[in-house]
Structure formats: C-alpha cells, structure tokens
Amino acid sequence: MSVPQEDCLFCRIVAGEVPADVVHRSERSLAFRDIDPKAPTHVLVVPLVHHCNAADLADNDPATLADMFVVADIVADQEQIIGYRTVFNTGAEAGQTVFHAHLHLLGGRSLTWPPG
Ligand code: AMP
Ligand code: ZN
C-alpha cells in the first residue's frame, strides 16, 4: 500500500503534521531521532511513501530501500559513530509497532551480537 495513511504516525511525520527531530532528508527518505532511544544514536529512516514493511517496500520500490541505507550511512557520518547496526522489525511478533517501513540506525555504544 503506497497511499498516505491518515492513521499512520510516520506518514504524519513525513507530512509535517507530527513534530520530529529530523536529522537528514533525501528525495526519497526522511531520518529523525527515535523518541525512545535504545542507543546514544537511535535514528529512524523512513520512506516518504507509505509501505507497511521492508519486504513491501523492496517489492514495490527497491530504489527507496537502497536510499534508506545510504541515508543511514550519511547520518552515521554526521553523528561520528564508528560501526552501527541497521534493523527492520517485520510483524508484531518481531516488535514492529508502526506499520510504515522504517530502518532503525543504532550506534554510539558497543553493540553486542546476537542482540538480547
Ligand atoms: P518498531 O517497534 O520497529 O515498529 O519501531 C517503532 C519505533 O518508533 C520505536 O522505536 C518507537 O520508539 C518509535 N517512535 C514511536 N513514536 C515516535 C515518534 N513520535 N517520534 C519518533 N519515534 C517514535
Ligand atoms: Zn505511513
């Protein structure tokens, strides 16, 4: 689904209807700080167009999925973090709470693997 969703929090952030701490924007993606950070740098990168998860985005607009990784790397540079983790949660069972595709960029501290 690529139509803006009135009830979608990240569509509303993209539209400027809900405030966010924006750190970067590209022609395809917007990056803003997570409201409940799990690391010193915790930024969400979202496509401007609504897709419910990463697979839906990859199916319909792979160039934007690629752009999100480029944006994540730009933000990591801005934040001067050496090494970072990118995560897409897909489905409620995996902890997805906002059903607008988003990449979590985490860094700024030592990150254990596998995550807890
Ligand atoms: P997920 O659990 O993978 O769906 O990630 C959703 C993320 O959105 C969580 O890490 C939340 O902390 C974050 N979040 C929820 N509301 C906001 C908001 N208004 N601004 C920024 N981040 C938010
Ligand atoms: Zn949306």
Coordinates of C-alpha atoms and ligand atoms in Angstrom, one line a residue:
M1 CA 0.0 0.0 0.0
S2 CA 1.6 3.3 -1.1
V3 CA -1.2 5.8 -0.5
P4 CA -0.5 8.1 2.6
Q5 CA -2.4 6.6 5.5
E6 CA -4.2 9.2 7.7
D7 CA -3.8 7.0 10.8
C8 CA -0.1 6.3 10.2
L9 CA 2.2 8.0 12.6
F10 CA 5.2 8.1 10.2
C11 CA 3.0 9.3 7.3
R12 CA 2.0 12.2 9.6
I13 CA 5.7 12.9 10.5
V14 CA 6.6 12.9 6.8
A15 CA 3.7 15.3 6.2
G16 CA 4.9 17.6 9.0
E17 CA 1.7 17.1 11.0
V18 CA 3.6 15.5 13.9
P19 CA 6.8 17.0 15.1
A20 CA 10.1 15.0 14.8
D21 CA 13.8 15.7 15.4
V22 CA 14.8 15.5 11.7
V23 CA 18.5 14.8 11.1
H24 CA 18.5 14.3 7.4
R25 CA 16.2 14.2 4.4
S26 CA 16.7 12.9 0.8
E27 CA 14.4 12.9 -2.2
R28 CA 13.0 9.5 -1.1
S29 CA 13.6 9.2 2.7
L30 CA 13.4 11.1 6.0
A31 CA 15.6 10.4 9.0
F32 CA 14.6 11.5 12.5
R33 CA 15.5 10.6 16.1
D34 CA 13.6 7.8 17.8
I35 CA 11.5 9.2 20.6
D36 CA 12.6 6.3 22.9
P37 CA 16.3 5.7 22.1
K38 CA 17.9 2.3 22.7
A39 CA 21.5 3.7 22.0
P40 CA 23.2 7.1 22.1
T41 CA 22.4 7.3 18.4
H42 CA 19.0 5.9 17.5
V43 CA 17.6 7.3 14.3
L44 CA 14.7 6.0 12.2
V45 CA 14.9 6.2 8.4
V46 CA 11.6 6.1 6.7
P47 CA 10.4 6.2 3.1
L48 CA 8.4 9.3 2.2
V49 CA 5.8 7.0 0.6
H50 CA 3.8 4.6 2.8
H51 CA 4.8 0.9 2.6
C52 CA 3.8 -1.4 5.6
N53 CA 7.2 -3.1 5.9
A54 CA 10.6 -3.6 4.3
A55 CA 9.5 -6.5 2.1
D56 CA 6.6 -4.5 0.8
L57 CA 9.0 -1.6 0.1
A58 CA 11.5 -3.9 -1.6
D59 CA 8.8 -5.4 -3.8
N60 CA 7.4 -2.0 -4.9
D61 CA 10.3 0.5 -4.7
P62 CA 13.7 -1.1 -4.2
A63 CA 15.5 2.2 -5.1
T64 CA 14.0 3.8 -2.0
L65 CA 15.1 0.8 0.2
A66 CA 18.6 1.3 -1.2
D67 CA 18.4 5.1 -0.5
M68 CA 17.5 4.4 3.2
F69 CA 20.8 2.6 3.6
V70 CA 22.7 5.5 2.0
V71 CA 20.8 7.9 4.3
A72 CA 21.7 5.8 7.3
D73 CA 25.4 5.9 6.4
I74 CA 25.2 9.7 6.0
V75 CA 23.6 10.1 9.4
A76 CA 26.2 7.8 10.9
D77 CA 28.9 10.1 9.5
Q78 CA 27.1 13.1 10.8
E79 CA 26.9 11.5 14.3
Q80 CA 30.6 10.4 14.0
I81 CA 29.8 6.9 15.0
I82 CA 32.2 4.1 14.1
G83 CA 30.2 1.0 13.3
Y84 CA 26.4 0.9 13.6
R85 CA 23.5 -1.6 13.3
T86 CA 20.6 -1.4 11.0
V87 CA 17.4 -3.2 11.9
F88 CA 14.0 -3.7 10.3
N89 CA 11.3 -5.2 12.5
T90 CA 8.7 -7.0 10.5
G91 CA 5.5 -8.1 12.2
A92 CA 4.2 -7.6 15.7
E93 CA 5.9 -10.8 16.8
A94 CA 9.2 -9.2 16.0
G95 CA 8.3 -6.0 17.8
Q96 CA 7.0 -3.9 14.9
T97 CA 4.7 -1.3 16.3
V98 CA 4.5 1.2 13.5
F99 CA 3.4 -0.4 10.2
H100 CA 5.2 2.1 7.9
A101 CA 8.6 0.6 6.9
H102 CA 11.4 2.0 8.9
L103 CA 15.1 1.3 9.4
H104 CA 16.5 1.6 12.9
L105 CA 20.0 3.0 12.9
L106 CA 21.7 2.2 16.2
G107 CA 25.2 3.2 17.3
G108 CA 27.4 5.2 19.6
R109 CA 28.0 2.4 22.1
S110 CA 29.4 -1.1 21.9
L111 CA 26.6 -3.3 20.4
T112 CA 26.6 -7.0 21.4
W113 CA 25.8 -9.7 18.9
P114 CA 23.5 -11.5 19.0
P115 CA 21.2 -8.8 20.5
G116 CA 19.3 -9.8 23.6
Ligands
AMP1 P1 9.1 -0.6 15.7 O1 8.9 -1.1 17.1 O2 10.2 -1.4 14.9 O3 7.8 -0.5 14.9 O4 9.7 0.8 15.8 C1 8.9 2.0 16.0 C2 9.8 3.0 16.7 O5 9.1 4.2 16.6 C3 10.0 2.7 18.2 O6 11.4 2.6 18.4 C4 9.5 4.0 18.9 O7 10.2 4.4 20.0 C5 9.5 5.0 17.7 N1 8.5 6.1 17.9 C6 7.2 6.0 18.2 N2 6.6 7.2 18.2 C7 7.6 8.1 17.7 C8 7.6 9.5 17.5 N3 6.5 10.2 17.6 N4 8.8 10.0 17.0 C9 9.9 9.2 16.9 N5 9.9 7.9 17.1 C10 8.8 7.3 17.5
ZN2 ZN 2.7 5.6 6.6

